Amino acid sequence: MGRNYQDEYRKYQGTPEQKKRRAGRNKARRDAIRNGTAAKGDGKDVHHVDGNPRNNSPRNTRVISASNNRSFARDKNARKRNA
């Protein structure tokens, strides 16, 4: 049995909160490209230091490799674990 992508979108990805979080991540990426710190297809992610994708202040965002950005230890609720 495969994944039901429509159901996933309806229950999680399509909720107003998740749409705002995704929009924040997309805006951070656009800002990094505009500033010249990231480029299309560079394999980099925009890292939000405080974990809040809606806080796109320059002090809170950094461009790092995708593997580093996605490798934080997580707790059982999928939040970043404090080292």
GROMACS .gro file of N, CA, C and O in nm:
model
  332
    1MET      N    1   0.084  -0.118   0.000
    1MET     CA    2   0.000   0.000   0.000
    1MET      C    3   0.089   0.125   0.000
    1MET      O    4   0.180   0.138   0.080
    2GLY      N    5   0.063   0.213  -0.091
    2GLY     CA    6   0.144   0.334  -0.104
    2GLY      C    7   0.093   0.448  -0.018
    2GLY      O    8  -0.008   0.437   0.053
    3ARG      N    9   0.164   0.559  -0.024
    3ARG     CA   10   0.126   0.677   0.052
    3ARG      C   11   0.008   0.747  -0.014
    3ARG      O   12  -0.005   0.751  -0.136
    4ASN      N   13  -0.077   0.804   0.067
    4ASN     CA   14  -0.190   0.881   0.018
    4ASN      C   15  -0.152   1.029   0.027
    4ASN      O   16  -0.171   1.093   0.130
    5TYR      N   17  -0.096   1.083  -0.079
    5TYR     CA   18  -0.044   1.219  -0.078
    5TYR      C   19  -0.155   1.322  -0.062
    5TYR      O   20  -0.136   1.425   0.003
    6GLN      N   21  -0.271   1.296  -0.120
    6GLN     CA   22  -0.382   1.390  -0.105
    6GLN      C   23  -0.425   1.399   0.041
    6GLN      O   24  -0.452   1.507   0.093
    7ASP      N   25  -0.428   1.287   0.109
    7ASP     CA   26  -0.465   1.283   0.249
    7ASP      C   27  -0.361   1.356   0.335
    7ASP      O   28  -0.396   1.431   0.426
    8GLU      N   29  -0.232   1.334   0.304
    8GLU     CA   30  -0.125   1.404   0.376
    8GLU      C   31  -0.138   1.555   0.361
    8GLU      O   32  -0.123   1.630   0.458
    9TYR      N   33  -0.164   1.600   0.239
    9TYR     CA   34  -0.177   1.744   0.216
    9TYR      C   35  -0.296   1.799   0.292
    9TYR      O   36  -0.287   1.902   0.359
   10ARG      N   37  -0.408   1.730   0.286
   10ARG     CA   38  -0.529   1.777   0.351
   10ARG      C   39  -0.513   1.784   0.503
   10ARG      O   40  -0.554   1.880   0.567
   11LYS      N   41  -0.446   1.685   0.560
   11LYS     CA   42  -0.435   1.678   0.706
   11LYS      C   43  -0.320   1.760   0.763
   11LYS      O   44  -0.326   1.803   0.878
   12TYR      N   45  -0.213   1.781   0.687
   12TYR     CA   46  -0.096   1.847   0.744
   12TYR      C   47  -0.043   1.960   0.657
   12TYR      O   48  -0.044   2.076   0.699
   13GLN      N   49   0.002   1.929   0.538
   13GLN     CA   50   0.070   2.028   0.456
   13GLN      C   51  -0.020   2.142   0.411
   13GLN      O   52   0.026   2.252   0.386
   14GLY      N   53  -0.149   2.117   0.404
   14GLY     CA   54  -0.243   2.219   0.357
   14GLY      C   55  -0.304   2.302   0.467
   14GLY      O   56  -0.388   2.389   0.439
   15THR      N   57  -0.264   2.281   0.591
   15THR     CA   58  -0.320   2.361   0.700
   15THR      C   59  -0.264   2.503   0.694
   15THR      O   60  -0.152   2.524   0.648
   16PRO      N   61  -0.342   2.599   0.739
   16PRO     CA   62  -0.296   2.739   0.733
   16PRO      C   63  -0.161   2.760   0.802
   16PRO      O   64  -0.076   2.834   0.751
   17GLU      N   65  -0.138   2.696   0.916
   17GLU     CA   66  -0.011   2.712   0.987
   17GLU      C   67   0.106   2.662   0.903
   17GLU      O   68   0.210   2.730   0.892
   18GLN      N   69   0.093   2.545   0.841
   18GLN     CA   70   0.201   2.489   0.763
   18GLN      C   71   0.225   2.569   0.635
   18GLN      O   72   0.339   2.581   0.589
   19LYS      N   73   0.119   2.625   0.578
   19LYS     CA   74   0.135   2.709   0.459
   19LYS      C   75   0.218   2.833   0.493
   19LYS      O   76   0.305   2.874   0.417
   20LYS      N   77   0.194   2.892   0.612
   20LYS     CA   78   0.270   3.011   0.653
   20LYS      C   79   0.415   2.976   0.680
   20LYS      O   80   0.506   3.052   0.646
   21ARG      N   81   0.439   2.860   0.742
   21ARG     CA   82   0.577   2.817   0.769
   21ARG      C   83   0.651   2.793   0.637
   21ARG      O   84   0.766   2.834   0.620
   22ARG      N   85   0.585   2.727   0.541
   22ARG     CA   86   0.648   2.701   0.411
   22ARG      C   87   0.676   2.832   0.337
   22ARG      O   88   0.783   2.849   0.277
   23ALA      N   89   0.582   2.926   0.345
   23ALA     CA   90   0.602   3.056   0.281
   23ALA      C   91   0.722   3.128   0.342
   23ALA      O   92   0.800   3.193   0.270
   24GLY      N   93   0.741   3.115   0.472
   24GLY     CA   94   0.856   3.177   0.538
   24GLY      C   95   0.986   3.117   0.491
   24GLY      O   96   1.086   3.188   0.469
   25ARG      N   97   0.990   2.983   0.478
   25ARG     CA   98   1.111   2.917   0.428
   25ARG      C   99   1.140   2.957   0.284
   25ARG      O  100   1.256   2.984   0.248
   26ASN      N  101   1.036   2.965   0.202
   26ASN     CA  102   1.055   3.006   0.062
   26ASN      C  103   1.106   3.149   0.054
   26ASN      O  104   1.193   3.180  -0.028
   27LYS      N  105   1.053   3.238   0.138
   27LYS     CA  106   1.097   3.377   0.137
   27LYS      C  107   1.243   3.388   0.180
   27LYS      O  108   1.321   3.464   0.121
   28ALA      N  109   1.283   3.310   0.279
   28ALA     CA  110   1.423   3.313   0.325
   28ALA      C  111   1.515   3.270   0.210
   28ALA      O  112   1.622   3.327   0.191
   29ARG      N  113   1.474   3.170   0.135
   29ARG     CA  114   1.554   3.122   0.021
   29ARG      C  115   1.564   3.231  -0.086
   29ARG      O  116   1.673   3.257  -0.140
   30ARG      N  117   1.451   3.294  -0.118
   30ARG     CA  118   1.452   3.402  -0.218
   30ARG      C  119   1.542   3.516  -0.174
   30ARG      O  120   1.617   3.571  -0.255
   31ASP      N  121   1.536   3.552  -0.047
   31ASP     CA  122   1.621   3.660   0.005
   31ASP      C  123   1.769   3.623  -0.006
   31ASP      O  124   1.852   3.706  -0.042
   32ALA      N  125   1.803   3.497   0.024
   32ALA     CA  126   1.943   3.453   0.016
   32ALA      C  127   1.993   3.457  -0.128
   32ALA      O  128   2.106   3.496  -0.155
   33ILE      N  129   1.908   3.420  -0.223
   33ILE     CA  130   1.947   3.425  -0.364
   33ILE      C  131   1.964   3.571  -0.407
   33ILE      O  132   2.061   3.605  -0.475
   34ARG      N  133   1.874   3.657  -0.363
   34ARG     CA  134   1.883   3.799  -0.398
   34ARG      C  135   2.010   3.862  -0.340
   34ARG      O  136   2.073   3.946  -0.405
   35ASN      N  137   2.050   3.820  -0.219
   35ASN     CA  138   2.170   3.873  -0.156
   35ASN      C  139   2.298   3.813  -0.210
   35ASN      O  140   2.406   3.860  -0.179
   36GLY      N  141   2.288   3.706  -0.287
   36GLY     CA  142   2.406   3.642  -0.344
   36GLY      C  143   2.469   3.537  -0.254
   36GLY      O  144   2.576   3.486  -0.286
   37THR      N  145   2.406   3.504  -0.142
   37THR     CA  146   2.463   3.402  -0.053
   37THR      C  147   2.421   3.261  -0.091
   37THR      O  148   2.479   3.164  -0.043
   38ALA      N  149   2.322   3.249  -0.178
   38ALA     CA  150   2.278   3.119  -0.228
   38ALA      C  151   2.253   3.132  -0.378
   38ALA      O  152   2.236   3.242  -0.429
   39ALA      N  153   2.252   3.018  -0.446
   39ALA     CA  154   2.225   3.018  -0.589
   39ALA      C  155   2.137   2.899  -0.622
   39ALA      O  156   2.137   2.798  -0.550
   40LYS      N  157   2.064   2.910  -0.730
   40LYS     CA  158   1.976   2.803  -0.772
   40LYS      C  159   2.058   2.676  -0.800
   40LYS      O  160   2.158   2.681  -0.871
   41GLY      N  161   2.017   2.566  -0.740
   41GLY     CA  162   2.083   2.438  -0.764
   41GLY      C  163   2.215   2.420  -0.692
   41GLY      O  164   2.293   2.332  -0.727
   42ASP      N  165   2.242   2.499  -0.589
   42ASP     CA  166   2.371   2.492  -0.520
   42ASP      C  167   2.378   2.384  -0.412
   42ASP      O  168   2.483   2.362  -0.353
   43GLY      N  169   2.267   2.316  -0.383
   43GLY     CA  170   2.267   2.211  -0.281
   43GLY      C  171   2.273   2.264  -0.140
   43GLY      O  172   2.308   2.191  -0.047
   44LYS      N  173   2.240   2.390  -0.121
   44LYS     CA  174   2.244   2.453   0.010
   44LYS      C  175   2.102   2.477   0.062
   44LYS      O  176   2.008   2.486  -0.014
   45ASP      N  177   2.090   2.486   0.195
   45ASP     CA  178   1.965   2.520   0.260
   45ASP      C  179   1.983   2.649   0.338
   45ASP      O  180   2.093   2.681   0.380
   46VAL      N  181   1.874   2.720   0.360
   46VAL     CA  182   1.876   2.835   0.449
   46VAL      C  183   1.839   2.784   0.587
   46VAL      O  184   1.731   2.732   0.610
   47HIS      N  185   1.933   2.796   0.679
   47HIS     CA  186   1.916   2.748   0.816
   47HIS      C  187   1.861   2.859   0.903
   47HIS      O  188   1.912   2.971   0.901
   48HIS      N  189   1.754   2.830   0.978
   48HIS     CA  190   1.698   2.924   1.075
   48HIS      C  191   1.754   2.886   1.211
   48HIS      O  192   1.724   2.779   1.263
   49VAL      N  193   1.836   2.972   1.269
   49VAL     CA  194   1.907   2.942   1.392
   49VAL      C  195   1.811   2.909   1.505
   49VAL      O  196   1.832   2.813   1.579
   50ASP      N  197   1.703   2.986   1.520
   50ASP     CA  198   1.610   2.962   1.629
   50ASP      C  199   1.504   2.858   1.595
   50ASP      O  200   1.419   2.827   1.677
   51GLY      N  201   1.507   2.803   1.474
   51GLY     CA  202   1.413   2.699   1.435
   51GLY      C  203   1.278   2.752   1.389
   51GLY      O  204   1.191   2.675   1.353
   52ASN      N  205   1.260   2.883   1.387
   52ASN     CA  206   1.134   2.943   1.347
   52ASN      C  207   1.145   2.990   1.202
   52ASN      O  208   1.210   3.090   1.174
   53PRO      N  209   1.079   2.922   1.108
   53PRO     CA  210   1.092   2.959   0.966
   53PRO      C  211   1.027   3.092   0.932
   53PRO      O  212   1.048   3.144   0.823
   54ARG      N  213   0.950   3.150   1.023
   54ARG     CA  214   0.888   3.279   0.995
   54ARG      C  215   0.975   3.395   1.042
   54ARG      O  216   0.944   3.511   1.014
   55ASN      N  217   1.084   3.366   1.113
   55ASN     CA  218   1.176   3.470   1.158
   55ASN      C  219   1.292   3.476   1.059
   55ASN      O  220   1.389   3.402   1.069
   56ASN      N  221   1.280   3.564   0.961
   56ASN     CA  222   1.380   3.573   0.854
   56ASN      C  223   1.476   3.689   0.871
   56ASN      O  224   1.530   3.741   0.775
   57SER      N  225   1.500   3.729   0.995
   57SER     CA  226   1.596   3.836   1.017
   57SER      C  227   1.735   3.787   0.976
   57SER      O  228   1.765   3.668   0.987
   58PRO      N  229   1.821   3.877   0.929
   58PRO     CA  230   1.954   3.835   0.884
   58PRO      C  231   2.036   3.765   0.992
   58PRO      O  232   2.116   3.677   0.964
   59ARG      N  233   2.015   3.799   1.119
   59ARG     CA  234   2.089   3.735   1.228
   59ARG      C  235   2.040   3.593   1.253
   59ARG      O  236   2.108   3.515   1.319
   60ASN      N  237   1.921   3.559   1.205
   60ASN     CA  238   1.864   3.427   1.231
   60ASN      C  239   1.883   3.330   1.116
   60ASN      O  240   1.855   3.211   1.131
   61THR      N  241   1.928   3.377   1.000
   61THR     CA  242   1.940   3.287   0.885
   61THR      C  243   2.085   3.273   0.841
   61THR      O  244   2.163   3.369   0.847
   62ARG      N  245   2.119   3.152   0.800
   62ARG     CA  246   2.252   3.123   0.745
   62ARG      C  247   2.233   3.025   0.629
   62ARG      O  248   2.143   2.942   0.632
   63VAL      N  249   2.319   3.033   0.531
   63VAL     CA  250   2.316   2.937   0.420
   63VAL      C  251   2.421   2.831   0.449
   63VAL      O  252   2.540   2.862   0.462
   64ILE      N  253   2.375   2.706   0.466
   64ILE     CA  254   2.465   2.594   0.495
   64ILE      C  255   2.429   2.477   0.405
   64ILE      O  256   2.326   2.479   0.337
   65SER      N  257   2.514   2.376   0.403
   65SER     CA  258   2.487   2.260   0.317
   65SER      C  259   2.359   2.190   0.364
   65SER      O  260   2.326   2.190   0.483
   66ALA      N  261   2.289   2.131   0.271
   66ALA     CA  262   2.163   2.064   0.302
   66ALA      C  263   2.185   1.949   0.400
   66ALA      O  264   2.105   1.927   0.492
   67SER      N  265   2.295   1.875   0.386
   67SER     CA  266   2.319   1.762   0.475
   67SER      C  267   2.341   1.809   0.618
   67SER      O  268   2.295   1.745   0.712
   68ASN      N  269   2.409   1.922   0.637
   68ASN     CA  270   2.427   1.975   0.772
   68ASN      C  271   2.297   2.028   0.830
   68ASN      O  272   2.270   2.012   0.948
   69ASN      N  273   2.216   2.091   0.747
   69ASN     CA  274   2.091   2.150   0.795
   69ASN      C  275   1.990   2.044   0.835
   69ASN      O  276   1.905   2.069   0.919
   70ARG      N  277   1.997   1.927   0.777
   70ARG     CA  278   1.896   1.824   0.801
   70ARG      C  279   1.945   1.714   0.894
   70ARG      O  280   1.883   1.610   0.903
   71SER      N  281   2.055   1.737   0.965
   71SER     CA  282   2.114   1.630   1.044
   71SER      C  283   2.109   1.654   1.195
   71SER      O  284   2.180   1.589   1.268
   72PHE      N  285   2.028   1.747   1.242
   72PHE     CA  286   2.019   1.773   1.384
   72PHE      C  287   1.950   1.657   1.455
   72PHE      O  288   1.856   1.597   1.403
   73ALA      N  289   1.992   1.628   1.577
   73ALA     CA  290   1.925   1.529   1.659
   73ALA      C  291   1.784   1.579   1.689
   73ALA      O  292   1.764   1.697   1.716
   74ARG      N  293   1.688   1.490   1.685
   74ARG     CA  294   1.549   1.528   1.707
   74ARG      C  295   1.492   1.456   1.829
   74ARG      O  296   1.533   1.345   1.860
   75ASP      N  297   1.393   1.518   1.894
   75ASP     CA  298   1.325   1.450   2.002
   75ASP      C  299   1.206   1.374   1.945
   75ASP      O  300   1.186   1.371   1.823
   76LYS      N  301   1.124   1.315   2.031
   76LYS     CA  302   1.013   1.233   1.983
   76LYS      C  303   0.905   1.314   1.912
   76LYS      O  304   0.821   1.258   1.843
   77ASN      N  305   0.907   1.447   1.930
   77ASN     CA  306   0.811   1.533   1.862
   77ASN      C  307   0.869   1.597   1.737
   77ASN      O  308   0.813   1.691   1.684
   78ALA      N  309   0.984   1.549   1.693
   78ALA     CA  310   1.053   1.595   1.572
   78ALA      C  311   1.106   1.737   1.586
   78ALA      O  312   1.134   1.802   1.488
   79ARG      N  313   1.122   1.784   1.709
   79ARG     CA  314   1.184   1.914   1.731
   79ARG      C  315   1.332   1.895   1.751
   79ARG      O  316   1.376   1.790   1.795
   80LYS      N  317   1.409   1.998   1.723
   80LYS     CA  318   1.553   1.992   1.743
   80LYS      C  319   1.583   1.969   1.891
   80LYS      O  320   1.529   2.038   1.976
   81ARG      N  321   1.667   1.874   1.919
   81ARG     CA  322   1.707   1.845   2.055
   81ARG      C  323   1.816   1.943   2.096
   81ARG      O  324   1.908   1.971   2.021
   82ASN      N  325   1.805   1.997   2.216
   82ASN     CA  326   1.909   2.088   2.267
   82ASN      C  327   2.029   2.006   2.311
   82ASN      O  328   2.017   1.920   2.397
   83ALA      N  329   2.142   2.034   2.251
   83ALA     CA  330   2.263   1.959   2.283
   83ALA      C  331   2.309   1.995   2.417
   83ALA      O  332   2.327   1.952   2.514
   0.00000   0.00000   0.00000
